[in-house]
């Protein structure tokens, strides 16, 4: 047809898009893939993905509520965890394995410092953080209570993350 658009080839890569009105929580747009006729799997509502560093603001918010301030100094330095039952030590790193030493919380957030997020989560308490996540609409029943949560290790749907931010 003249004047109509058509996909020339079926995309091999799929994605999700969630757009939410931050004032009301209303969904503005939701796309779970390129064509429902080719895949019934809705990546926006069904795909569980690790949010990575986009999860850190929830930790920082709880830290602020517990008395930390944007100016609080936290040590951005390597840390090693070796606990009974672990096959090997866990040695998390910052991106690029670079460290800043004592750093203000505000800077650690915008630089996405993993070591600071882990230390904040240690101080807050993993179970305390998990309890606080329910108010953002997260299903907390299956969240594993461990420090890797500070790195966004638990999988959520894109809709759950977007909804929590709104």
Tab-separated table of C-alpha atoms in Angstrom, residues 17-156:
chain	number	residue	atom	x	y	z
A	17	UNK	CA	9.873	0.180	27.167
A	18	UNK	CA	7.968	1.455	30.183
A	19	UNK	CA	6.875	5.076	30.495
A	20	UNK	CA	5.078	6.137	33.681
A	21	UNK	CA	3.674	9.468	34.817
A	22	UNK	CA	5.740	10.161	37.934
A	23	UNK	CA	2.955	12.249	39.505
A	24	UNK	CA	0.147	9.697	39.219
A	25	UNK	CA	1.858	6.373	38.535
A	26	UNK	CA	-0.267	5.970	35.407
A	27	UNK	CA	1.286	4.005	32.567
A	28	UNK	CA	1.805	6.269	29.560
A	29	UNK	CA	3.381	3.686	27.273
A	30	UNK	CA	4.318	0.041	27.591
A	31	UNK	CA	6.014	-2.067	24.919
A	32	UNK	CA	7.078	-5.615	25.610
A	33	UNK	CA	8.586	-6.465	22.229
A	34	UNK	CA	8.358	-5.635	18.580
A	35	UNK	CA	5.425	-7.825	17.521
A	36	UNK	CA	3.000	-9.827	19.667
A	37	UNK	CA	2.297	-12.107	16.691
A	38	UNK	CA	5.937	-13.238	16.694
A	39	UNK	CA	6.437	-13.464	20.475
A	40	UNK	CA	3.778	-13.542	23.179
A	41	UNK	CA	6.415	-12.895	25.867
A	42	UNK	CA	5.980	-9.376	27.243
A	43	UNK	CA	9.464	-8.166	28.174
A	44	UNK	CA	8.087	-5.181	30.111
A	45	UNK	CA	5.910	-7.208	32.477
A	46	UNK	CA	7.425	-10.705	32.417
A	47	UNK	CA	11.181	-10.416	31.837
A	48	UNK	CA	13.164	-10.519	35.050
A	49	UNK	CA	16.382	-8.513	34.733
A	50	UNK	CA	19.008	-7.438	37.221
A	51	UNK	CA	18.722	-3.665	37.546
A	52	UNK	CA	22.389	-3.186	38.475
A	53	UNK	CA	23.269	0.312	39.608
A	54	UNK	CA	19.770	1.655	38.965
A	55	UNK	CA	18.834	-0.102	42.226
A	56	UNK	CA	21.324	1.905	44.322
A	57	UNK	CA	19.053	4.944	44.900
A	58	UNK	CA	16.748	2.773	47.027
A	59	UNK	CA	19.690	1.981	49.314
A	60	UNK	CA	20.749	5.620	49.490
A	61	UNK	CA	17.201	6.722	50.306
A	62	UNK	CA	17.038	4.295	53.224
A	63	UNK	CA	20.446	5.549	54.402
A	64	UNK	CA	19.142	9.148	54.331
A	65	UNK	CA	16.092	8.093	56.321
A	66	UNK	CA	18.387	6.412	58.856
A	67	UNK	CA	20.379	9.584	59.522
A	68	UNK	CA	23.020	9.696	56.826
A	69	UNK	CA	23.360	12.974	54.933
A	70	UNK	CA	24.604	13.734	51.423
A	71	UNK	CA	27.797	14.993	53.093
A	72	UNK	CA	28.415	11.804	55.117
A	73	UNK	CA	31.887	10.392	54.439
A	74	UNK	CA	32.029	6.693	53.573
A	75	UNK	CA	35.142	4.727	52.733
A	76	UNK	CA	35.359	3.761	49.070
A	77	UNK	CA	37.983	1.050	49.388
A	78	UNK	CA	38.212	-2.633	48.445
A	79	UNK	CA	36.468	-5.091	50.718
A	80	UNK	CA	36.633	-8.889	50.932
A	81	UNK	CA	33.946	-11.204	52.308
A	82	UNK	CA	34.788	-14.729	53.407
A	83	UNK	CA	32.060	-16.488	55.305
A	84	UNK	CA	31.506	-20.075	56.336
A	85	UNK	CA	29.976	-22.043	53.510
A	86	UNK	CA	31.373	-19.813	50.756
A	87	UNK	CA	33.471	-21.731	48.251
A	88	UNK	CA	35.657	-18.684	47.721
A	89	UNK	CA	35.893	-15.116	48.966
A	90	UNK	CA	33.667	-12.465	47.387
A	91	UNK	CA	35.755	-9.515	46.208
A	92	UNK	CA	33.403	-6.943	44.697
A	93	UNK	CA	34.953	-4.076	42.753
A	94	UNK	CA	34.080	-0.626	41.520
A	95	UNK	CA	33.900	-0.109	37.781
A	96	UNK	CA	37.476	0.035	36.529
A	97	UNK	CA	38.711	-1.183	39.926
A	98	UNK	CA	39.345	2.436	40.975
A	99	UNK	CA	38.736	3.668	44.510
A	100	UNK	CA	38.479	7.131	46.060
A	101	UNK	CA	39.013	6.464	49.768
A	102	UNK	CA	36.751	8.561	52.024
A	103	UNK	CA	34.055	10.022	49.771
A	104	UNK	CA	30.874	12.027	50.366
A	105	UNK	CA	27.699	10.033	49.960
A	106	UNK	CA	26.337	12.364	47.263
A	107	UNK	CA	29.445	11.871	45.106
A	108	UNK	CA	29.440	8.116	45.688
A	109	UNK	CA	25.880	7.951	44.343
A	110	UNK	CA	26.475	9.940	41.185
A	111	UNK	CA	29.727	8.062	40.554
A	112	UNK	CA	27.927	4.782	41.323
A	113	UNK	CA	30.563	3.506	43.744
A	114	UNK	CA	29.897	-0.168	44.463
A	115	UNK	CA	31.964	-0.291	47.641
A	116	UNK	CA	30.020	2.594	49.181
A	117	UNK	CA	26.690	0.976	48.280
A	118	UNK	CA	27.832	-2.252	49.927
A	119	UNK	CA	29.000	-0.450	53.061
A	120	UNK	CA	25.716	1.479	53.278
A	121	UNK	CA	23.775	-1.749	52.955
A	122	UNK	CA	25.918	-3.326	55.685
A	123	UNK	CA	25.109	-0.437	58.040
A	124	UNK	CA	21.400	-0.307	57.159
A	125	UNK	CA	20.989	-4.071	57.305
A	126	UNK	CA	19.879	-6.180	54.373
A	127	UNK	CA	16.621	-7.282	56.003
A	128	UNK	CA	15.796	-3.689	56.963
A	129	UNK	CA	16.284	-2.581	53.348
A	130	UNK	CA	14.166	-5.429	51.999
A	131	UNK	CA	11.300	-4.489	54.349
A	132	UNK	CA	11.521	-0.865	53.167
A	133	UNK	CA	11.220	-1.884	49.503
A	134	UNK	CA	7.593	-2.979	49.853
A	135	UNK	CA	6.416	0.656	49.997
A	136	UNK	CA	7.716	1.100	46.423
A	137	UNK	CA	5.570	-1.783	45.231
A	138	UNK	CA	8.371	-4.359	45.040
A	139	UNK	CA	7.445	-7.972	45.724
A	140	UNK	CA	9.924	-8.664	48.520
A	141	UNK	CA	9.013	-12.309	49.160
A	142	UNK	CA	11.812	-13.804	47.056
A	143	UNK	CA	14.579	-11.236	47.498
A	144	UNK	CA	17.678	-13.039	48.752
A	145	UNK	CA	19.005	-11.251	51.849
A	146	UNK	CA	22.635	-10.752	50.895
A	147	UNK	CA	24.981	-7.840	50.221
A	148	UNK	CA	25.046	-8.395	46.450
A	149	UNK	CA	21.669	-6.649	46.529
A	150	UNK	CA	23.727	-3.422	46.751
A	151	UNK	CA	24.897	-4.127	43.195
A	152	UNK	CA	21.375	-4.710	41.887
A	153	UNK	CA	21.651	-8.501	41.826
A	154	UNK	CA	17.967	-9.307	42.393
A	155	UNK	CA	15.932	-9.522	39.195
A	156	UNK	CA	12.842	-7.361	38.711
